[in-house]
PDB file of C-alpha atoms and ligand atoms in Angstrom:
ATOM      1  CA  MET A   1       0.018   0.005   0.061  1.00 88.00           C
ATOM      2  CA  GLU A   2       1.705   3.307  -1.194  1.00 95.00           C
ATOM      3  CA  PHE A   3       0.062   6.570  -0.817  1.00 98.00           C
ATOM      4  CA  GLU A   4       3.039   8.871  -1.258  1.00 98.00           C
ATOM      5  CA  GLY A   5       2.970  10.944  -4.428  1.00 98.00           C
ATOM      6  CA  ARG A   6      -0.326   9.596  -5.566  1.00 98.00           C
ATOM      7  CA  ASP A   7      -3.149  11.253  -7.206  1.00 98.00           C
ATOM      8  CA  ILE A   8      -6.605  11.069  -5.684  1.00 98.00           C
ATOM      9  CA  THR A   9      -8.996  11.532  -8.847  1.00 98.00           C
ATOM     10  CA  SER A  10     -11.421   8.696  -8.438  1.00 98.00           C
ATOM     11  CA  ILE A  11     -12.579   6.253  -5.777  1.00 97.00           C
ATOM     12  CA  GLU A  12     -12.246   3.624  -8.394  1.00 95.00           C
ATOM     13  CA  ASP A  13      -8.415   3.802  -8.074  1.00 96.00           C
ATOM     14  CA  PHE A  14      -8.593   2.502  -4.409  1.00 97.00           C
ATOM     15  CA  THR A  15      -9.019  -0.848  -2.940  1.00 97.00           C
ATOM     16  CA  ARG A  16     -10.977  -1.700   0.275  1.00 97.00           C
ATOM     17  CA  GLU A  17      -7.690  -2.104   2.167  1.00 98.00           C
ATOM     18  CA  GLU A  18      -6.526   1.317   1.100  1.00 98.00           C
ATOM     19  CA  ILE A  19      -9.786   2.916   2.053  1.00 98.00           C
ATOM     20  CA  ASP A  20      -9.669   1.236   5.565  1.00 98.00           C
ATOM     21  CA  HIS A  21      -6.240   2.564   5.949  1.00 98.00           C
ATOM     22  CA  ILE A  22      -7.321   6.141   5.173  1.00 98.00           C
ATOM     23  CA  LEU A  23     -10.180   5.814   7.714  1.00 98.00           C
ATOM     24  CA  LYS A  24      -7.725   4.516  10.322  1.00 98.00           C
ATOM     25  CA  THR A  25      -5.299   7.355   9.658  1.00 98.00           C
ATOM     26  CA  ALA A  26      -8.137  10.000   9.984  1.00 98.00           C
ATOM     27  CA  LYS A  27      -8.851   8.473  13.473  1.00 98.00           C
ATOM     28  CA  ILE A  28      -5.323   9.023  14.282  1.00 98.00           C
ATOM     29  CA  MET A  29      -5.665  12.774  13.257  1.00 98.00           C
ATOM     30  CA  GLU A  30      -8.369  13.296  15.935  1.00 97.00           C
ATOM     31  CA  PRO A  31      -6.009  14.278  18.789  1.00 97.00           C
ATOM     32  CA  ILE A  32      -3.574  15.951  16.331  1.00 97.00           C
ATOM     33  CA  ALA A  33      -6.376  18.114  15.016  1.00 97.00           C
ATOM     34  CA  ALA A  34      -7.154  19.305  18.596  1.00 96.00           C
ATOM     35  CA  LYS A  35      -3.529  20.192  19.319  1.00 96.00           C
ATOM     36  CA  GLY A  36      -1.892  21.025  15.940  1.00 95.00           C
ATOM     37  CA  SER A  37       1.456  19.724  14.765  1.00 97.00           C
ATOM     38  CA  ASP A  38       4.351  20.253  12.308  1.00 98.00           C
ATOM     39  CA  LEU A  39       4.021  17.005  10.393  1.00 98.00           C
ATOM     40  CA  LEU A  40       3.791  19.021   7.114  1.00 98.00           C
ATOM     41  CA  HIS A  41       5.971  21.884   8.177  1.00 98.00           C
ATOM     42  CA  GLY A  42       7.386  23.691   5.027  1.00 98.00           C
ATOM     43  CA  LYS A  43       4.843  22.051   2.696  1.00 98.00           C
ATOM     44  CA  ILE A  44       2.322  24.033   0.648  1.00 98.00           C
ATOM     45  CA  LEU A  45      -1.120  23.184  -0.637  1.00 98.00           C
ATOM     46  CA  ALA A  46      -2.564  24.940  -3.546  1.00 98.00           C
ATOM     47  CA  ASN A  47      -6.457  25.068  -3.607  1.00 98.00           C
ATOM     48  CA  ILE A  48      -7.574  25.902  -7.091  1.00 98.00           C
ATOM     49  CA  PHE A  49     -11.283  26.106  -7.255  1.00 97.00           C
ATOM     50  CA  PHE A  50     -13.087  26.978 -10.479  1.00 97.00           C
ATOM     51  CA  GLU A  51     -16.535  26.400  -8.711  1.00 96.00           C
ATOM     52  CA  PRO A  52     -18.061  27.633  -5.477  1.00 95.00           C
ATOM     53  CA  SER A  53     -17.106  25.846  -2.266  1.00 95.00           C
ATOM     54  CA  THR A  54     -17.294  26.466   1.374  1.00 96.00           C
ATOM     55  CA  ARG A  55     -16.533  23.099   3.094  1.00 97.00           C
ATOM     56  CA  THR A  56     -14.219  21.455   0.779  1.00 97.00           C
ATOM     57  CA  ARG A  57     -11.881  24.436   0.291  1.00 98.00           C
ATOM     58  CA  LEU A  58     -11.825  25.604   3.878  1.00 98.00           C
ATOM     59  CA  SER A  59     -11.477  22.010   5.232  1.00 98.00           C
ATOM     60  CA  PHE A  60      -8.456  21.363   3.041  1.00 98.00           C
ATOM     61  CA  GLU A  61      -6.964  24.647   4.177  1.00 98.00           C
ATOM     62  CA  ALA A  62      -7.770  24.045   7.833  1.00 98.00           C
ATOM     63  CA  ALA A  63      -6.201  20.459   7.488  1.00 98.00           C
ATOM     64  CA  MET A  64      -3.033  21.850   6.040  1.00 98.00           C
ATOM     65  CA  LEU A  65      -2.709  24.475   8.772  1.00 98.00           C
ATOM     66  CA  LYS A  66      -3.317  21.974  11.490  1.00 98.00           C
ATOM     67  CA  LEU A  67      -0.474  19.851  10.173  1.00 98.00           C
ATOM     68  CA  GLY A  68       1.846  22.837  10.185  1.00 98.00           C
ATOM     69  CA  GLY A  69       1.884  23.495   6.437  1.00 98.00           C
ATOM     70  CA  ASN A  70       0.598  26.458   4.402  1.00 98.00           C
ATOM     71  CA  ALA A  71      -2.090  27.057   1.811  1.00 98.00           C
ATOM     72  CA  ILE A  72      -2.394  29.208  -1.179  1.00 98.00           C
ATOM     73  CA  GLY A  73      -4.753  29.293  -4.029  1.00 97.00           C
ATOM     74  CA  PHE A  74      -7.854  30.934  -5.510  1.00 95.00           C
ATOM     75  CA  ALA A  75     -11.535  30.400  -5.006  1.00 95.00           C
ATOM     76  CA  ASP A  76     -12.651  32.453  -8.125  1.00 90.00           C
ATOM     77  CA  ALA A  77     -10.928  31.820 -11.371  1.00 89.00           C
ATOM     78  CA  GLU A  78     -12.465  35.162 -12.692  1.00 88.00           C
ATOM     79  CA  ASN A  79      -9.521  36.885 -11.024  1.00 87.00           C
ATOM     80  CA  THR A  80      -6.763  34.663 -12.594  1.00 91.00           C
ATOM     81  CA  SER A  81      -5.105  34.229 -15.981  1.00 91.00           C
ATOM     82  CA  VAL A  82      -7.931  31.804 -16.897  1.00 90.00           C
ATOM     83  CA  LYS A  83      -9.932  34.946 -17.522  1.00 88.00           C
ATOM     84  CA  LYS A  84      -7.267  35.874 -20.243  1.00 91.00           C
ATOM     85  CA  GLY A  85      -7.821  32.569 -21.791  1.00 90.00           C
ATOM     86  CA  GLU A  86      -5.213  30.365 -20.088  1.00 92.00           C
ATOM     87  CA  ASN A  87      -6.058  26.652 -20.281  1.00 94.00           C
ATOM     88  CA  LEU A  88      -6.186  24.170 -17.382  1.00 95.00           C
ATOM     89  CA  ALA A  89      -2.919  22.342 -18.302  1.00 96.00           C
ATOM     90  CA  ASP A  90      -0.904  25.651 -18.311  1.00 96.00           C
ATOM     91  CA  THR A  91      -2.497  26.694 -15.010  1.00 96.00           C
ATOM     92  CA  ILE A  92      -1.501  23.384 -13.454  1.00 97.00           C
ATOM     93  CA  ARG A  93       1.962  23.569 -14.879  1.00 97.00           C
ATOM     94  CA  THR A  94       2.306  27.031 -13.393  1.00 97.00           C
ATOM     95  CA  VAL A  95       0.722  26.313  -9.912  1.00 98.00           C
ATOM     96  CA  GLU A  96       2.900  23.198  -9.412  1.00 98.00           C
ATOM     97  CA  ASN A  97       5.964  25.480  -9.077  1.00 98.00           C
ATOM     98  CA  TYR A  98       4.448  27.026  -6.058  1.00 98.00           C
ATOM     99  CA  ALA A  99       3.260  24.065  -4.126  1.00 98.00           C
ATOM    100  CA  ASP A 100       3.711  20.482  -3.248  1.00 98.00           C
ATOM    101  CA  ILE A 101       0.128  19.251  -3.708  1.00 98.00           C
ATOM    102  CA  ILE A 102      -2.984  20.714  -5.568  1.00 98.00           C
ATOM    103  CA  ALA A 103      -6.619  20.304  -4.668  1.00 98.00           C
ATOM    104  CA  LEU A 104      -8.560  21.074  -7.827  1.00 98.00           C
ATOM    105  CA  ARG A 105     -12.367  21.744  -8.125  1.00 98.00           C
ATOM    106  CA  HIS A 106     -13.516  22.148 -11.756  1.00 97.00           C
ATOM    107  CA  PRO A 107     -16.914  22.163 -13.559  1.00 96.00           C
ATOM    108  CA  LEU A 108     -15.774  19.746 -16.175  1.00 96.00           C
ATOM    109  CA  GLU A 109     -15.753  15.929 -15.783  1.00 97.00           C
ATOM    110  CA  GLY A 110     -12.309  14.474 -16.298  1.00 97.00           C
ATOM    111  CA  ALA A 111     -10.708  17.729 -15.234  1.00 97.00           C
ATOM    112  CA  ALA A 112      -8.864  16.165 -12.336  1.00 98.00           C
ATOM    113  CA  LYS A 113      -7.585  13.230 -14.481  1.00 98.00           C
ATOM    114  CA  LEU A 114      -6.461  15.719 -17.053  1.00 98.00           C
ATOM    115  CA  ALA A 115      -4.696  17.800 -14.439  1.00 98.00           C
ATOM    116  CA  ALA A 116      -2.980  14.697 -12.955  1.00 98.00           C
ATOM    117  CA  GLU A 117      -1.552  13.888 -16.504  1.00 98.00           C
ATOM    118  CA  PHE A 118       0.182  17.214 -16.679  1.00 98.00           C
ATOM    119  CA  ALA A 119       1.206  17.793 -13.029  1.00 98.00           C
ATOM    120  CA  LYS A 120       4.442  16.561 -11.549  1.00 98.00           C
ATOM    121  CA  ILE A 121       2.985  16.945  -8.075  1.00 98.00           C
ATOM    122  CA  PRO A 122      -0.074  15.081  -6.681  1.00 98.00           C
ATOM    123  CA  ILE A 123      -3.581  16.295  -7.716  1.00 98.00           C
ATOM    124  CA  ILE A 124      -6.494  15.772  -5.480  1.00 98.00           C
ATOM    125  CA  ASN A 125      -9.883  15.871  -7.100  1.00 98.00           C
ATOM    126  CA  ALA A 126     -12.111  18.287  -4.985  1.00 98.00           C
ATOM    127  CA  GLY A 127     -15.027  17.833  -7.357  1.00 98.00           C
ATOM    128  CA  SER A 128     -15.014  17.308 -11.090  1.00 98.00           C
ATOM    129  CA  GLY A 129     -18.316  18.464 -12.599  1.00 97.00           C
ATOM    130  CA  ALA A 130     -21.143  15.836 -11.849  1.00 97.00           C
ATOM    131  CA  GLU A 131     -18.669  13.074 -12.049  1.00 97.00           C
ATOM    132  CA  GLU A 132     -16.819  12.547  -8.688  1.00 98.00           C
ATOM    133  CA  HIS A 133     -15.967  13.983  -5.350  1.00 98.00           C
ATOM    134  CA  PRO A 134     -13.718  11.285  -3.815  1.00 98.00           C
ATOM    135  CA  THR A 135     -12.569  12.974  -0.639  1.00 98.00           C
ATOM    136  CA  GLN A 136     -16.202  13.577   0.302  1.00 98.00           C
ATOM    137  CA  ALA A 137     -16.753   9.877   0.095  1.00 98.00           C
ATOM    138  CA  PHE A 138     -13.935   9.198   2.459  1.00 98.00           C
ATOM    139  CA  VAL A 139     -15.540  11.799   4.905  1.00 98.00           C
ATOM    140  CA  ASP A 140     -18.921  10.039   4.526  1.00 98.00           C
ATOM    141  CA  LEU A 141     -17.566   6.580   5.158  1.00 98.00           C
ATOM    142  CA  TYR A 142     -15.540   7.874   8.090  1.00 98.00           C
ATOM    143  CA  THR A 143     -18.690   9.438   9.604  1.00 98.00           C
ATOM    144  CA  ILE A 144     -20.783   6.203   8.951  1.00 98.00           C
ATOM    145  CA  GLN A 145     -18.032   4.234  10.801  1.00 98.00           C
ATOM    146  CA  LYS A 146     -17.887   6.626  13.637  1.00 98.00           C
ATOM    147  CA  GLU A 147     -21.658   6.915  14.277  1.00 98.00           C
ATOM    148  CA  LYS A 148     -22.491   3.243  13.771  1.00 98.00           C
ATOM    149  CA  GLY A 149     -19.265   1.544  14.739  1.00 98.00           C
ATOM    150  CA  LYS A 150     -18.983  -0.274  11.485  1.00 98.00           C
ATOM    151  CA  ILE A 151     -19.968  -0.073   7.839  1.00 98.00           C
ATOM    152  CA  ASP A 152     -20.489  -3.716   6.978  1.00 98.00           C
ATOM    153  CA  GLY A 153     -24.089  -5.044   7.625  1.00 98.00           C
ATOM    154  CA  LEU A 154     -25.832  -1.691   7.194  1.00 98.00           C
ATOM    155  CA  LYS A 155     -28.807  -0.774   5.117  1.00 98.00           C
ATOM    156  CA  ILE A 156     -27.966   2.448   3.474  1.00 98.00           C
ATOM    157  CA  ALA A 157     -30.202   4.873   1.323  1.00 98.00           C
ATOM    158  CA  LEU A 158     -29.037   7.509  -0.931  1.00 98.00           C
ATOM    159  CA  ILE A 159     -31.689  10.036  -1.836  1.00 98.00           C
ATOM    160  CA  GLY A 160     -32.257  13.180  -3.964  1.00 98.00           C
ATOM    161  CA  ASP A 161     -30.168  14.017  -7.048  1.00 98.00           C
ATOM    162  CA  LEU A 162     -28.417  10.733  -7.874  1.00 98.00           C
ATOM    163  CA  ARG A 163     -27.800  11.859 -11.516  1.00 98.00           C
ATOM    164  CA  TYR A 164     -25.916  15.123 -11.116  1.00 98.00           C
ATOM    165  CA  GLY A 165     -24.552  14.655  -7.505  1.00 98.00           C
ATOM    166  CA  ARG A 166     -20.968  13.824  -7.728  1.00 98.00           C
ATOM    167  CA  THR A 167     -20.663  12.867  -3.947  1.00 98.00           C
ATOM    168  CA  VAL A 168     -23.302  10.318  -4.609  1.00 98.00           C
ATOM    169  CA  HIS A 169     -21.162   8.604  -7.459  1.00 98.00           C
ATOM    170  CA  SER A 170     -18.026   8.569  -5.232  1.00 98.00           C
ATOM    171  CA  LEU A 171     -19.935   7.306  -2.308  1.00 98.00           C
ATOM    172  CA  ALA A 172     -21.668   4.577  -4.235  1.00 98.00           C
ATOM    173  CA  TYR A 173     -18.343   3.295  -5.581  1.00 98.00           C
ATOM    174  CA  ALA A 174     -16.854   3.429  -2.025  1.00 98.00           C
ATOM    175  CA  LEU A 175     -19.783   1.624  -0.445  1.00 98.00           C
ATOM    176  CA  SER A 176     -19.625  -1.173  -3.024  1.00 98.00           C
ATOM    177  CA  PHE A 177     -16.427  -2.343  -1.290  1.00 98.00           C
ATOM    178  CA  TYR A 178     -18.411  -3.120   1.912  1.00 98.00           C
ATOM    179  CA  ASN A 179     -20.980  -5.659   2.699  1.00 98.00           C
ATOM    180  CA  ILE A 180     -23.883  -3.413   2.623  1.00 98.00           C
ATOM    181  CA  GLU A 181     -27.389  -3.050   1.048  1.00 98.00           C
ATOM    182  CA  LEU A 182     -27.935  -0.008  -0.882  1.00 98.00           C
ATOM    183  CA  THR A 183     -31.192   1.641  -1.879  1.00 98.00           C
ATOM    184  CA  LEU A 184     -31.238   4.500  -4.281  1.00 98.00           C
ATOM    185  CA  VAL A 185     -34.104   6.878  -3.785  1.00 98.00           C
ATOM    186  CA  SER A 186     -34.731   9.568  -6.591  1.00 98.00           C
ATOM    187  CA  PRO A 187     -37.307  10.779  -9.131  1.00 97.00           C
ATOM    188  CA  GLU A 188     -37.108   8.992 -12.465  1.00 97.00           C
ATOM    189  CA  SER A 189     -35.178  11.738 -14.163  1.00 96.00           C
ATOM    190  CA  LEU A 190     -32.483  11.788 -11.537  1.00 98.00           C
ATOM    191  CA  ARG A 191     -31.765   8.120 -11.274  1.00 98.00           C
ATOM    192  CA  ILE A 192     -28.055   7.419 -10.613  1.00 98.00           C
ATOM    193  CA  ARG A 193     -25.792   7.276 -13.715  1.00 96.00           C
ATOM    194  CA  ARG A 194     -25.875   3.879 -15.438  1.00 97.00           C
ATOM    195  CA  GLU A 195     -22.120   3.616 -15.432  1.00 96.00           C
ATOM    196  CA  VAL A 196     -22.181   3.840 -11.669  1.00 97.00           C
ATOM    197  CA  LEU A 197     -24.997   1.463 -11.319  1.00 98.00           C
ATOM    198  CA  HIS A 198     -23.313  -1.127 -13.518  1.00 97.00           C
ATOM    199  CA  ALA A 199     -20.114  -0.831 -11.585  1.00 96.00           C
ATOM    200  CA  ILE A 200     -21.670  -1.509  -8.234  1.00 98.00           C
ATOM    201  CA  GLN A 201     -24.619  -3.787  -8.754  1.00 97.00           C
ATOM    202  CA  ASN A 202     -22.369  -6.891  -9.265  1.00 95.00           C
ATOM    203  CA  LYS A 203     -20.718  -6.201  -5.948  1.00 98.00           C
ATOM    204  CA  ILE A 204     -23.605  -5.353  -3.579  1.00 98.00           C
ATOM    205  CA  PRO A 205     -27.376  -5.620  -3.596  1.00 98.00           C
ATOM    206  CA  VAL A 206     -28.838  -2.298  -5.092  1.00 98.00           C
ATOM    207  CA  SER A 207     -32.495  -1.347  -5.468  1.00 98.00           C
ATOM    208  CA  GLU A 208     -33.805   1.742  -7.105  1.00 98.00           C
ATOM    209  CA  THR A 209     -37.104   3.351  -5.996  1.00 97.00           C
ATOM    210  CA  GLN A 210     -39.015   6.725  -6.055  1.00 96.00           C
ATOM    211  CA  ASN A 211     -40.602   5.951  -2.785  1.00 93.00           C
ATOM    212  CA  LEU A 212     -38.956   7.286   0.356  1.00 93.00           C
ATOM    213  CA  GLU A 213     -41.612   6.053   2.766  1.00 90.00           C
ATOM    214  CA  LYS A 214     -41.254   2.472   1.921  1.00 88.00           C
ATOM    215  CA  THR A 215     -37.507   2.579   2.299  1.00 92.00           C
ATOM    216  CA  LEU A 216     -37.253   4.569   5.520  1.00 94.00           C
ATOM    217  CA  ALA A 217     -38.397   1.920   8.005  1.00 94.00           C
ATOM    218  CA  GLN A 218     -35.476  -0.326   7.199  1.00 93.00           C
ATOM    219  CA  THR A 219     -32.815   2.364   6.804  1.00 98.00           C
ATOM    220  CA  ASP A 220     -29.739   2.640   9.027  1.00 98.00           C
ATOM    221  CA  VAL A 221     -28.178   5.463   7.216  1.00 98.00           C
ATOM    222  CA  LEU A 222     -30.008   7.991   5.105  1.00 98.00           C
ATOM    223  CA  TYR A 223     -27.784  10.103   2.838  1.00 98.00           C
ATOM    224  CA  VAL A 224     -29.646  13.192   1.623  1.00 98.00           C
ATOM    225  CA  THR A 225     -28.562  15.321  -1.305  1.00 98.00           C
ATOM    226  CA  ARG A 226     -29.447  18.681  -2.827  1.00 98.00           C
ATOM    227  CA  ILE A 227     -30.995  18.824  -6.230  1.00 97.00           C
ATOM    228  CA  GLN A 228     -28.128  20.197  -8.431  1.00 97.00           C
ATOM    229  CA  LYS A 229     -29.931  23.078  -9.928  1.00 96.00           C
ATOM    230  CA  GLU A 230     -26.812  24.471 -11.732  1.00 95.00           C
ATOM    231  CA  ARG A 231     -26.186  21.179 -13.531  1.00 96.00           C
ATOM    232  CA  PHE A 232     -29.614  20.822 -15.260  1.00 96.00           C
ATOM    233  CA  PRO A 233     -29.342  21.580 -19.023  1.00 94.00           C
ATOM    234  CA  ASP A 234     -32.961  22.703 -18.932  1.00 95.00           C
ATOM    235  CA  GLN A 235     -34.274  24.717 -15.837  1.00 96.00           C
ATOM    236  CA  ALA A 236     -37.748  23.422 -16.717  1.00 95.00           C
ATOM    237  CA  GLU A 237     -36.646  19.985 -15.840  1.00 95.00           C
ATOM    238  CA  TYR A 238     -35.247  21.344 -12.547  1.00 96.00           C
ATOM    239  CA  ALA A 239     -38.709  23.059 -11.802  1.00 96.00           C
ATOM    240  CA  LYS A 240     -40.242  19.509 -11.992  1.00 96.00           C
ATOM    241  CA  VAL A 241     -38.149  17.943  -9.280  1.00 96.00           C
ATOM    242  CA  LYS A 242     -37.444  20.983  -7.127  1.00 96.00           C
ATOM    243  CA  GLY A 243     -38.339  20.286  -3.559  1.00 94.00           C
ATOM    244  CA  ILE A 244     -39.513  16.623  -4.279  1.00 95.00           C
ATOM    245  CA  TYR A 245     -38.258  15.181  -1.058  1.00 96.00           C
ATOM    246  CA  ARG A 246     -38.247  16.817   2.399  1.00 96.00           C
ATOM    247  CA  ILE A 247     -37.082  15.156   5.568  1.00 97.00           C
ATOM    248  CA  ASP A 248     -38.931  16.616   8.503  1.00 97.00           C
ATOM    249  CA  LEU A 249     -39.979  15.438  12.066  1.00 97.00           C
ATOM    250  CA  LYS A 250     -43.023  13.835  10.536  1.00 96.00           C
ATOM    251  CA  THR A 251     -40.826  11.773   8.208  1.00 94.00           C
ATOM    252  CA  LEU A 252     -38.672  10.589  11.101  1.00 95.00           C
ATOM    253  CA  ALA A 253     -41.714   9.134  12.964  1.00 94.00           C
ATOM    254  CA  ASN A 254     -41.396   6.073  10.701  1.00 88.00           C
ATOM    255  CA  THR A 255     -37.671   5.393  11.049  1.00 95.00           C
ATOM    256  CA  LYS A 256     -35.316   3.475  13.315  1.00 95.00           C
ATOM    257  CA  LYS A 257     -34.526   5.338  16.468  1.00 94.00           C
ATOM    258  CA  ASP A 258     -30.820   5.083  15.735  1.00 96.00           C
ATOM    259  CA  LEU A 259     -31.166   6.213  12.056  1.00 98.00           C
ATOM    260  CA  THR A 260     -28.057   8.340  10.991  1.00 98.00           C
ATOM    261  CA  ILE A 261     -28.840  11.190   8.748  1.00 98.00           C
ATOM    262  CA  LEU A 262     -26.046  12.518   6.548  1.00 98.00           C
ATOM    263  CA  HIS A 263     -25.779  15.236   3.914  1.00 98.00           C
ATOM    264  CA  PRO A 264     -22.695  16.539   2.088  1.00 98.00           C
ATOM    265  CA  LEU A 265     -24.169  20.110   2.396  1.00 98.00           C
ATOM    266  CA  PRO A 266     -25.096  22.680   1.297  1.00 98.00           C
ATOM    267  CA  ARG A 267     -28.714  21.871   2.304  1.00 97.00           C
ATOM    268  CA  ILE A 268     -31.455  23.774   0.514  1.00 96.00           C
ATOM    269  CA  ASP A 269     -34.994  22.555   1.654  1.00 96.00           C
ATOM    270  CA  GLU A 270     -34.463  18.687   1.606  1.00 98.00           C
ATOM    271  CA  ILE A 271     -33.972  18.662   5.344  1.00 98.00           C
ATOM    272  CA  ALA A 272     -36.106  20.799   7.464  1.00 98.00           C
ATOM    273  CA  PRO A 273     -34.090  23.007  10.095  1.00 98.00           C
ATOM    274  CA  GLU A 274     -36.361  21.241  13.000  1.00 98.00           C
ATOM    275  CA  VAL A 275     -34.317  17.987  12.202  1.00 98.00           C
ATOM    276  CA  ASP A 276     -31.137  19.599  13.258  1.00 98.00           C
ATOM    277  CA  ALA A 277     -31.621  19.083  16.912  1.00 97.00           C
ATOM    278  CA  THR A 278     -32.533  15.456  16.614  1.00 97.00           C
ATOM    279  CA  PRO A 279     -29.932  12.856  17.581  1.00 97.00           C
ATOM    280  CA  GLN A 280     -30.299  11.426  14.124  1.00 98.00           C
ATOM    281  CA  ALA A 281     -28.902  14.454  12.354  1.00 98.00           C
ATOM    282  CA  CYS A 282     -25.048  13.944  11.820  1.00 98.00           C
ATOM    283  CA  TYR A 283     -24.371  16.279   8.902  1.00 98.00           C
ATOM    284  CA  PHE A 284     -22.405  18.844  10.998  1.00 98.00           C
ATOM    285  CA  GLN A 285     -20.367  15.931  12.542  1.00 98.00           C
ATOM    286  CA  GLN A 286     -19.630  15.126   8.902  1.00 98.00           C
ATOM    287  CA  VAL A 287     -18.326  18.634   8.378  1.00 98.00           C
ATOM    288  CA  HIS A 288     -16.020  18.164  11.429  1.00 98.00           C
ATOM    289  CA  ASN A 289     -14.875  14.829  10.210  1.00 98.00           C
ATOM    290  CA  GLY A 290     -14.036  16.574   6.855  1.00 98.00           C
ATOM    291  CA  VAL A 291     -11.009  18.136   8.536  1.00 98.00           C
ATOM    292  CA  LEU A 292      -9.657  14.897   9.866  1.00 98.00           C
ATOM    293  CA  VAL A 293     -10.107  12.935   6.732  1.00 98.00           C
ATOM    294  CA  ARG A 294      -8.337  15.632   4.680  1.00 98.00           C
ATOM    295  CA  MET A 295      -5.568  15.874   7.240  1.00 98.00           C
ATOM    296  CA  ALA A 296      -5.081  12.074   6.822  1.00 98.00           C
ATOM    297  CA  LEU A 297      -5.026  12.447   2.979  1.00 98.00           C
ATOM    298  CA  LEU A 298      -2.607  15.205   2.910  1.00 98.00           C
ATOM    299  CA  ALA A 299      -0.256  13.490   5.299  1.00 98.00           C
ATOM    300  CA  LEU A 300      -0.435  10.231   3.437  1.00 98.00           C
ATOM    301  CA  VAL A 301       0.044  11.623  -0.070  1.00 98.00           C
ATOM    302  CA  LEU A 302       2.900  13.934   1.096  1.00 98.00           C
ATOM    303  CA  GLY A 303       4.592  10.983   2.753  1.00 97.00           C
ATOM    304  CA  SER A 304       4.724  12.186   6.325  1.00 97.00           C
ATOM    305  CA  VAL A 305       2.535   9.322   7.440  1.00 96.00           C
ATOM    306  CA  LYS A 306       2.670   5.748   6.237  1.00 94.00           C
TER     307      LYS A 306
HETATM  308  C1  NCD L   1     -21.093  19.060  -2.512  1.00 78.60           C
HETATM  309  C2  NCD L   1     -20.328  19.287  -3.965  1.00 78.60           C
HETATM  310  O1  NCD L   1     -19.757  20.310  -4.152  1.00 78.60           O
HETATM  311  O2  NCD L   1     -20.453  18.283  -4.705  1.00 78.60           O
HETATM  312  N1  NCD L   1     -20.639  19.821  -1.459  1.00 78.60           N
HETATM  313  C3  NCD L   1     -19.475  19.431  -0.841  1.00 78.60           C
HETATM  314  O3  NCD L   1     -18.455  19.396  -1.356  1.00 78.60           O
HETATM  315  N2  NCD L   1     -19.576  18.933   0.446  1.00 78.60           N
HETATM  316  C4  NCD L   1     -22.480  18.853  -2.584  1.00 78.60           C
HETATM  317  C5  NCD L   1     -23.355  19.741  -3.374  1.00 78.60           C
HETATM  318  O4  NCD L   1     -22.891  20.966  -3.836  1.00 78.60           O
HETATM  319  O5  NCD L   1     -24.680  19.633  -3.401  1.00 78.60           O
END
């Protein structure tokens, strides 16, 4: 198992053993995150973000600072040479001179893989269009394991925009390494991408449904997602599914008492604020875990932890 110098562009590049090692390393980061450290002293992370972000960018930055390194970057390409017409490959071949590792978020699918081909330093995919968001999947798994004490044996439901939600694709690939049952709840027009379904359905039992109520009573982990308005080619199609699912206290009446509710955030209207105070709501713990998992990834890829 070698992490040093590796790109993190897709969950499909990892084995279960490697994923478990990342989760174990994130656990080791818990006390380090509380105290700070100089494990990555002198190292620089470049966050280059061509799409909006709150959690992913700031948690990468916080993770680097907690490990004693530094972070540079941009959150808005409008203020960079991209505005003058510079292409992604040239941007990458420039930024790699200023940093030891790059976290890239880009609206185009395949952007992280393209960047990895050009870069001499490791590329972490911080979201590539509707395709993948692998580091979020590690955060999601870590949170499930922490809340439930295990991943194997669980009944997990993913609900919402399974077509355009990149976190869903990475998480579905990641969960297919575990012995779980997966239910995919979405409107017909937002069913999960066929390529993802084909890749996972030979490995774990998967069912697709539009009916949340029928699924809920059995579910151990409910992973709720936002309808990805900005990715719809036609806003009339968005209008048809907007607000289609909403988790509120009434919904929770028919669930297991120890249900765990996750959401990669940002939330719009798919989880009512009244749910936040319930013990089932774990999405802000997920945010907290984001720093630990990204600390683990940075330390592993930069070779300061084995
Ligand atoms: C998500 C994303 O950017 O894909 N957010 C995140 O990184 N936690 C989810 C979303 O935008 O809905």
